[in-house]
Amino acid sequence: MTAWKNVTAIYQVYPRSFMDSDGDGVGDLAGITSKLDYLAGLGVGAVWLSPVYASPQADCGYDISDYRQIDPMFGTMRDMELLIERAHELGLKVMMDFVPNHTSDQHEWFQAARSSRDNPYRDYYVWRDPRDGAEPTNWVSLAGGKAWEYDEASGQYYLHSFMAAQPDLNWDNPRVRDEMHNILRFWLDKGVDGFRVDAEWPISKIYKDDPLNPNYAGDSDEYGSYLHIHCKNGPNMLRYMREMSDVVASYQDRFMVFEYYTEPELGDEIAQYKAIFDLNPRVAGPFVFDMFRMEWHAHDRAARMAKLYACLPQDGRPIHALGNHDQSRVATRLGDSRARALALAQLTLPGIPTIYYGEELGMKDYQMPAGDRHDNFLEGGGMGGRDPERTPMRWNNGANAGFTTGKPWLPIGDDVAALNAHAQLDDSDSFLTLYRDLLHLRAQHDVFRNGVYADVDVQNAYVWAYEVTDGSQRMIVAVNFADQSQVVNMPGKGHMLLSSDPTSVVDRYDGWAMLAPYEAAVFRRID
Ligand code: NOJ
């Protein structure tokens, strides 16, 4: 199978929404397995599954009650084994989501922990006495509301950085760390090729109040009203992350991606990325969420990317993402042309990009009526209201877009006629064709996966341009951030390999090129 360093892209499947094989309206493992050929055909190299473990589903699976079981909603352990087997036959790697910071409150550890103060599992979680009859610190939860829940029976509070149904594990307890490492080993032994590590930033904290955010204009006690300098990113976070990645490193060719959001309030963001790149570069790296958090500004983009690539250690791999199950979809945020341009940039940058299911179709958020929503996170939290980006995958123009024969757990949304995989397959102008062509190019040329990034100054403030090179091949990418055509001074001469604009007629340049509004193009230097 392809080594991780040659994986073209990771494809994120949100299992509830990908493909339903049994008509209950919720996607499942057998459904995913039936669509692995589609993913192999698309040209991705790995599939990441959001959590499929046993869970009461308070947070759609990010509340795990047993890390060694598959939730019956998604199938059985056998279904998971078959999925891994089929994926490997097709040359696809399989990554699981791993949720270290918290379990479900239904997990047997928490059930035991809350049963009494002296239960041996008590210390698996974070318990504190009340402070002046109230919460031990002023921390707020990313799911909305306070981060502490009072437990009447034992007279103490427990910590939950997310929902009350997701109590934080106590990573300062070495037994917890051992348990979690053994769970990683369990899945690695089953043949899983890697993990996406969920929300590891709160696994270490300093138990002191967070200061108020002087720049926040919203309601008090919303997530943004504090500077989160104590409730997360604590002094042992990097050490615990390093230990997790050491487990992965002890197996042959496995990989770990950390969900990590840099925090401007913690100082230099590039230094924050660098600390994670440096942990264990051969086997682990952070998501780079810049592309969905960025200002739409070519110069800023160029400056930030140059710094990011300059900070990489040997073998360091940025994991660029345009979206995920917590973010408004890129085509909704930016519109089709800009989403296509960013896709071209993302898939020509060295590292391992991730594609959120449906991104390859240009899928958009669907604002459904309140009664159809499922997400239990509150808008006042750091990440509320995420159903619009989780609607079912559109396979065809049939009933429920081919996703289910039952009633889909979230509505399908509109525009299905044009926006489905079947309709886009043979359409040369479609998003799907662009993604397939980009992934094909990425597979063909190692320089896009493992090359060196360098800034290119094209003397136009609206254009972000860069070169990726491996010494023998030099590829130039130019992205026009303006809604008007731009003339761009290009280095030497080049052949166009691909444009994000299906109407583009340019096929080469000699010293300069004209880019259409929001066009991104990749060229091979021929001089
Ligand atoms: C980040 C995940 O991406 C999100 O979906 C989840 O709700 C939180 N972590 C809590 O696990």
mmCIF file with all atom_site columns, N, CA, C and O in Angstrom, residues 338-368:
data_model
loop_
_atom_site.group_PDB
_atom_site.id
_atom_site.type_symbol
_atom_site.label_atom_id
_atom_site.label_alt_id
_atom_site.label_comp_id
_atom_site.label_asym_id
_atom_site.label_entity_id
_atom_site.label_seq_id
_atom_site.pdbx_PDB_ins_code
_atom_site.Cartn_x
_atom_site.Cartn_y
_atom_site.Cartn_z
_atom_site.occupancy
_atom_site.B_iso_or_equiv
_atom_site.pdbx_formal_charge
_atom_site.auth_seq_id
_atom_site.auth_comp_id
_atom_site.auth_asym_id
_atom_site.auth_atom_id
_atom_site.pdbx_PDB_model_num
ATOM 1   N N  . ARG A 1 338 ? -14.383 30.758 -5.642 1.00 0.00 ? 338 ARG A N  1
ATOM 2   C CA . ARG A 1 338 ? -13.293 30.838 -4.668 1.00 0.00 ? 338 ARG A CA 1
ATOM 3   C C  . ARG A 1 338 ? -13.037 29.476 -4.014 1.00 0.00 ? 338 ARG A C  1
ATOM 4   O O  . ARG A 1 338 ? -11.894 29.138 -3.686 1.00 0.00 ? 338 ARG A O  1
ATOM 5   N N  . ALA A 1 339 ? -14.112 28.692 -3.845 1.00 0.00 ? 339 ALA A N  1
ATOM 6   C CA . ALA A 1 339 ? -13.911 27.345 -3.278 1.00 0.00 ? 339 ALA A CA 1
ATOM 7   C C  . ALA A 1 339 ? -13.072 26.505 -4.246 1.00 0.00 ? 339 ALA A C  1
ATOM 8   O O  . ALA A 1 339 ? -12.191 25.741 -3.836 1.00 0.00 ? 339 ALA A O  1
ATOM 9   N N  . ARG A 1 340 ? -13.328 26.650 -5.542 1.00 0.00 ? 340 ARG A N  1
ATOM 10  C CA . ARG A 1 340 ? -12.552 25.893 -6.538 1.00 0.00 ? 340 ARG A CA 1
ATOM 11  C C  . ARG A 1 340 ? -11.087 26.349 -6.527 1.00 0.00 ? 340 ARG A C  1
ATOM 12  O O  . ARG A 1 340 ? -10.166 25.538 -6.616 1.00 0.00 ? 340 ARG A O  1
ATOM 13  N N  . ALA A 1 341 ? -10.900 27.662 -6.411 1.00 0.00 ? 341 ALA A N  1
ATOM 14  C CA . ALA A 1 341 ? -9.521  28.185 -6.399 1.00 0.00 ? 341 ALA A CA 1
ATOM 15  C C  . ALA A 1 341 ? -8.761  27.650 -5.179 1.00 0.00 ? 341 ALA A C  1
ATOM 16  O O  . ALA A 1 341 ? -7.605  27.227 -5.285 1.00 0.00 ? 341 ALA A O  1
ATOM 17  N N  . LEU A 1 342 ? -9.433  27.654 -4.025 1.00 0.00 ? 342 LEU A N  1
ATOM 18  C CA . LEU A 1 342 ? -8.744  27.158 -2.821 1.00 0.00 ? 342 LEU A CA 1
ATOM 19  C C  . LEU A 1 342 ? -8.477  25.658 -2.911 1.00 0.00 ? 342 LEU A C  1
ATOM 20  O O  . LEU A 1 342 ? -7.477  25.174 -2.389 1.00 0.00 ? 342 LEU A O  1
ATOM 21  N N  . ALA A 1 343 ? -9.382  24.933 -3.563 1.00 0.00 ? 343 ALA A N  1
ATOM 22  C CA . ALA A 1 343 ? -9.156  23.488 -3.729 1.00 0.00 ? 343 ALA A CA 1
ATOM 23  C C  . ALA A 1 343 ? -7.872  23.277 -4.528 1.00 0.00 ? 343 ALA A C  1
ATOM 24  O O  . ALA A 1 343 ? -7.053  22.406 -4.215 1.00 0.00 ? 343 ALA A O  1
ATOM 25  N N  . LEU A 1 344 ? -7.693  24.093 -5.570 1.00 0.00 ? 344 LEU A N  1
ATOM 26  C CA . LEU A 1 344 ? -6.469  23.932 -6.370 1.00 0.00 ? 344 LEU A CA 1
ATOM 27  C C  . LEU A 1 344 ? -5.236  24.238 -5.516 1.00 0.00 ? 344 LEU A C  1
ATOM 28  O O  . LEU A 1 344 ? -4.237  23.521 -5.568 1.00 0.00 ? 344 LEU A O  1
ATOM 29  N N  . ALA A 1 345 ? -5.340  25.277 -4.699 1.00 0.00 ? 345 ALA A N  1
ATOM 30  C CA . ALA A 1 345 ? -4.193  25.591 -3.837 1.00 0.00 ? 345 ALA A CA 1
ATOM 31  C C  . ALA A 1 345 ? -3.962  24.450 -2.851 1.00 0.00 ? 345 ALA A C  1
ATOM 32  O O  . ALA A 1 345 ? -2.849  23.937 -2.717 1.00 0.00 ? 345 ALA A O  1
ATOM 33  N N  . GLN A 1 346 ? -5.027  24.043 -2.185 1.00 0.00 ? 346 GLN A N  1
ATOM 34  C CA . GLN A 1 346 ? -4.889  23.005 -1.152 1.00 0.00 ? 346 GLN A CA 1
ATOM 35  C C  . GLN A 1 346 ? -4.255  21.738 -1.722 1.00 0.00 ? 346 GLN A C  1
ATOM 36  O O  . GLN A 1 346 ? -3.410  21.120 -1.084 1.00 0.00 ? 346 GLN A O  1
ATOM 37  N N  . LEU A 1 347 ? -4.673  21.363 -2.940 1.00 0.00 ? 347 LEU A N  1
ATOM 38  C CA . LEU A 1 347 ? -4.226  20.077 -3.487 1.00 0.00 ? 347 LEU A CA 1
ATOM 39  C C  . LEU A 1 347 ? -2.923  20.177 -4.281 1.00 0.00 ? 347 LEU A C  1
ATOM 40  O O  . LEU A 1 347 ? -2.475  19.207 -4.881 1.00 0.00 ? 347 LEU A O  1
ATOM 41  N N  . THR A 1 348 ? -2.323  21.366 -4.269 1.00 0.00 ? 348 THR A N  1
ATOM 42  C CA . THR A 1 348 ? -0.980  21.470 -4.864 1.00 0.00 ? 348 THR A CA 1
ATOM 43  C C  . THR A 1 348 ? 0.062   21.836 -3.804 1.00 0.00 ? 348 THR A C  1
ATOM 44  O O  . THR A 1 348 ? 1.225   22.057 -4.134 1.00 0.00 ? 348 THR A O  1
ATOM 45  N N  . LEU A 1 349 ? -0.354  21.937 -2.556 1.00 0.00 ? 349 LEU A N  1
ATOM 46  C CA . LEU A 1 349 ? 0.591   22.281 -1.484 1.00 0.00 ? 349 LEU A CA 1
ATOM 47  C C  . LEU A 1 349 ? 1.182   21.015 -0.879 1.00 0.00 ? 349 LEU A C  1
ATOM 48  O O  . LEU A 1 349 ? 0.444   20.058 -0.600 1.00 0.00 ? 349 LEU A O  1
ATOM 49  N N  . PRO A 1 350 ? 2.483   21.003 -0.626 1.00 0.00 ? 350 PRO A N  1
ATOM 50  C CA . PRO A 1 350 ? 3.096   19.837 0.020  1.00 0.00 ? 350 PRO A CA 1
ATOM 51  C C  . PRO A 1 350 ? 2.441   19.534 1.365  1.00 0.00 ? 350 PRO A C  1
ATOM 52  O O  . PRO A 1 350 ? 2.016   20.443 2.083  1.00 0.00 ? 350 PRO A O  1
ATOM 53  N N  . GLY A 1 351 ? 2.383   18.255 1.693  1.00 0.00 ? 351 GLY A N  1
ATOM 54  C CA . GLY A 1 351 ? 1.741   17.827 2.937  1.00 0.00 ? 351 GLY A CA 1
ATOM 55  C C  . GLY A 1 351 ? 0.664   16.809 2.622  1.00 0.00 ? 351 GLY A C  1
ATOM 56  O O  . GLY A 1 351 ? 0.709   16.138 1.589  1.00 0.00 ? 351 GLY A O  1
ATOM 57  N N  . ILE A 1 352 ? -0.313  16.693 3.526  1.00 0.00 ? 352 ILE A N  1
ATOM 58  C CA . ILE A 1 352 ? -1.428  15.767 3.287  1.00 0.00 ? 352 ILE A CA 1
ATOM 59  C C  . ILE A 1 352 ? -2.731  16.541 3.483  1.00 0.00 ? 352 ILE A C  1
ATOM 60  O O  . ILE A 1 352 ? -3.087  16.861 4.617  1.00 0.00 ? 352 ILE A O  1
ATOM 61  N N  . PRO A 1 353 ? -3.426  16.850 2.399  1.00 0.00 ? 353 PRO A N  1
ATOM 62  C CA . PRO A 1 353 ? -4.675  17.595 2.557  1.00 0.00 ? 353 PRO A CA 1
ATOM 63  C C  . PRO A 1 353 ? -5.825  16.693 3.001  1.00 0.00 ? 353 PRO A C  1
ATOM 64  O O  . PRO A 1 353 ? -5.786  15.480 2.794  1.00 0.00 ? 353 PRO A O  1
ATOM 65  N N  . THR A 1 354 ? -6.838  17.292 3.634  1.00 0.00 ? 354 THR A N  1
ATOM 66  C CA . THR A 1 354 ? -8.052  16.512 3.925  1.00 0.00 ? 354 THR A CA 1
ATOM 67  C C  . THR A 1 354 ? -9.223  17.124 3.168  1.00 0.00 ? 354 THR A C  1
ATOM 68  O O  . THR A 1 354 ? -9.339  18.345 3.052  1.00 0.00 ? 354 THR A O  1
ATOM 69  N N  . ILE A 1 355 ? -10.080 16.237 2.691  1.00 0.00 ? 355 ILE A N  1
ATOM 70  C CA . ILE A 1 355 ? -11.274 16.671 1.959  1.00 0.00 ? 355 ILE A CA 1
ATOM 71  C C  . ILE A 1 355 ? -12.477 16.229 2.779  1.00 0.00 ? 355 ILE A C  1
ATOM 72  O O  . ILE A 1 355 ? -12.595 15.045 3.119  1.00 0.00 ? 355 ILE A O  1
ATOM 73  N N  . TYR A 1 356 ? -13.333 17.155 3.128  1.00 0.00 ? 356 TYR A N  1
ATOM 74  C CA . TYR A 1 356 ? -14.545 16.822 3.895  1.00 0.00 ? 356 TYR A CA 1
ATOM 75  C C  . TYR A 1 356 ? -15.600 16.324 2.910  1.00 0.00 ? 356 TYR A C  1
ATOM 76  O O  . TYR A 1 356 ? -15.838 16.981 1.888  1.00 0.00 ? 356 TYR A O  1
ATOM 77  N N  . TYR A 1 357 ? -16.234 15.193 3.207  1.00 0.00 ? 357 TYR A N  1
ATOM 78  C CA . TYR A 1 357 ? -17.160 14.574 2.238  1.00 0.00 ? 357 TYR A CA 1
ATOM 79  C C  . TYR A 1 357 ? -18.085 15.637 1.623  1.00 0.00 ? 357 TYR A C  1
ATOM 80  O O  . TYR A 1 357 ? -18.586 16.508 2.327  1.00 0.00 ? 357 TYR A O  1
ATOM 81  N N  . GLY A 1 358 ? -18.269 15.534 0.324  1.00 0.00 ? 358 GLY A N  1
ATOM 82  C CA . GLY A 1 358 ? -19.157 16.471 -0.366 1.00 0.00 ? 358 GLY A CA 1
ATOM 83  C C  . GLY A 1 358 ? -18.455 17.732 -0.832 1.00 0.00 ? 358 GLY A C  1
ATOM 84  O O  . GLY A 1 358 ? -18.955 18.424 -1.718 1.00 0.00 ? 358 GLY A O  1
ATOM 85  N N  . GLU A 1 359 ? -17.282 18.027 -0.245 1.00 0.00 ? 359 GLU A N  1
ATOM 86  C CA . GLU A 1 359 ? -16.516 19.196 -0.706 1.00 0.00 ? 359 GLU A CA 1
ATOM 87  C C  . GLU A 1 359 ? -16.199 19.033 -2.183 1.00 0.00 ? 359 GLU A C  1
ATOM 88  O O  . GLU A 1 359 ? -16.178 19.996 -2.944 1.00 0.00 ? 359 GLU A O  1
ATOM 89  N N  . GLU A 1 360 ? -15.959 17.755 -2.580 1.00 0.00 ? 360 GLU A N  1
ATOM 90  C CA . GLU A 1 360 ? -15.601 17.483 -3.977 1.00 0.00 ? 360 GLU A CA 1
ATOM 91  C C  . GLU A 1 360 ? -16.790 17.680 -4.913 1.00 0.00 ? 360 GLU A C  1
ATOM 92  O O  . GLU A 1 360 ? -16.640 17.609 -6.131 1.00 0.00 ? 360 GLU A O  1
ATOM 93  N N  . LEU A 1 361 ? -17.982 17.917 -4.365 1.00 0.00 ? 361 LEU A N  1
ATOM 94  C CA . LEU A 1 361 ? -19.155 18.210 -5.199 1.00 0.00 ? 361 LEU A CA 1
ATOM 95  C C  . LEU A 1 361 ? -19.529 19.685 -5.104 1.00 0.00 ? 361 LEU A C  1
ATOM 96  O O  . LEU A 1 361 ? -20.482 20.125 -5.732 1.00 0.00 ? 361 LEU A O  1
ATOM 97  N N  . GLY A 1 362 ? -18.815 20.415 -4.272 1.00 0.00 ? 362 GLY A N  1
ATOM 98  C CA . GLY A 1 362 ? -19.199 21.806 -4.016 1.00 0.00 ? 362 GLY A CA 1
ATOM 99  C C  . GLY A 1 362 ? -20.432 21.876 -3.124 1.00 0.00 ? 362 GLY A C  1
ATOM 100 O O  . GLY A 1 362 ? -21.213 22.829 -3.193 1.00 0.00 ? 362 GLY A O  1
ATOM 101 N N  . MET A 1 363 ? -20.617 20.867 -2.275 1.00 0.00 ? 363 MET A N  1
ATOM 102 C CA . MET A 1 363 ? -21.795 20.865 -1.388 1.00 0.00 ? 363 MET A CA 1
ATOM 103 C C  . MET A 1 363 ? -21.796 22.089 -0.499 1.00 0.00 ? 363 MET A C  1
ATOM 104 O O  . MET A 1 363 ? -20.752 22.589 -0.108 1.00 0.00 ? 363 MET A O  1
ATOM 105 N N  . LYS A 1 364 ? -23.026 22.551 -0.201 1.00 0.00 ? 364 LYS A N  1
ATOM 106 C CA . LYS A 1 364 ? -23.169 23.759 0.625  1.00 0.00 ? 364 LYS A CA 1
ATOM 107 C C  . LYS A 1 364 ? -23.918 23.432 1.912  1.00 0.00 ? 364 LYS A C  1
ATOM 108 O O  . LYS A 1 364 ? -24.561 22.390 2.018  1.00 0.00 ? 364 LYS A O  1
ATOM 109 N N  . ASP A 1 365 ? -23.843 24.368 2.856  1.00 0.00 ? 365 ASP A N  1
ATOM 110 C CA . ASP A 1 365 ? -24.633 24.221 4.089  1.00 0.00 ? 365 ASP A CA 1
ATOM 111 C C  . ASP A 1 365 ? -26.109 24.247 3.722  1.00 0.00 ? 365 ASP A C  1
ATOM 112 O O  . ASP A 1 365 ? -26.505 24.932 2.771  1.00 0.00 ? 365 ASP A O  1
ATOM 113 N N  . TYR A 1 366 ? -26.889 23.556 4.500  1.00 0.00 ? 366 TYR A N  1
ATOM 114 C CA . TYR A 1 366 ? -28.337 23.655 4.319  1.00 0.00 ? 366 TYR A CA 1
ATOM 115 C C  . TYR A 1 366 ? -28.951 24.142 5.627  1.00 0.00 ? 366 TYR A C  1
ATOM 116 O O  . TYR A 1 366 ? -28.814 23.473 6.659  1.00 0.00 ? 366 TYR A O  1
ATOM 117 N N  . GLN A 1 367 ? -29.576 25.296 5.586  1.00 0.00 ? 367 GLN A N  1
ATOM 118 C CA . GLN A 1 367 ? -30.195 25.856 6.795  1.00 0.00 ? 367 GLN A CA 1
ATOM 119 C C  . GLN A 1 367 ? -31.570 25.234 6.959  1.00 0.00 ? 367 GLN A C  1
ATOM 120 O O  . GLN A 1 367 ? -32.509 25.619 6.302  1.00 0.00 ? 367 GLN A O  1
ATOM 121 N N  . MET A 1 368 ? -31.668 24.261 7.832  1.00 0.00 ? 368 MET A N  1
ATOM 122 C CA . MET A 1 368 ? -32.919 23.520 7.995  1.00 0.00 ? 368 MET A CA 1
ATOM 123 C C  . MET A 1 368 ? -33.787 24.150 9.075  1.00 0.00 ? 368 MET A C  1
ATOM 124 O O  . MET A 1 368 ? -33.281 24.899 9.922  1.00 0.00 ? 368 MET A O  1
#
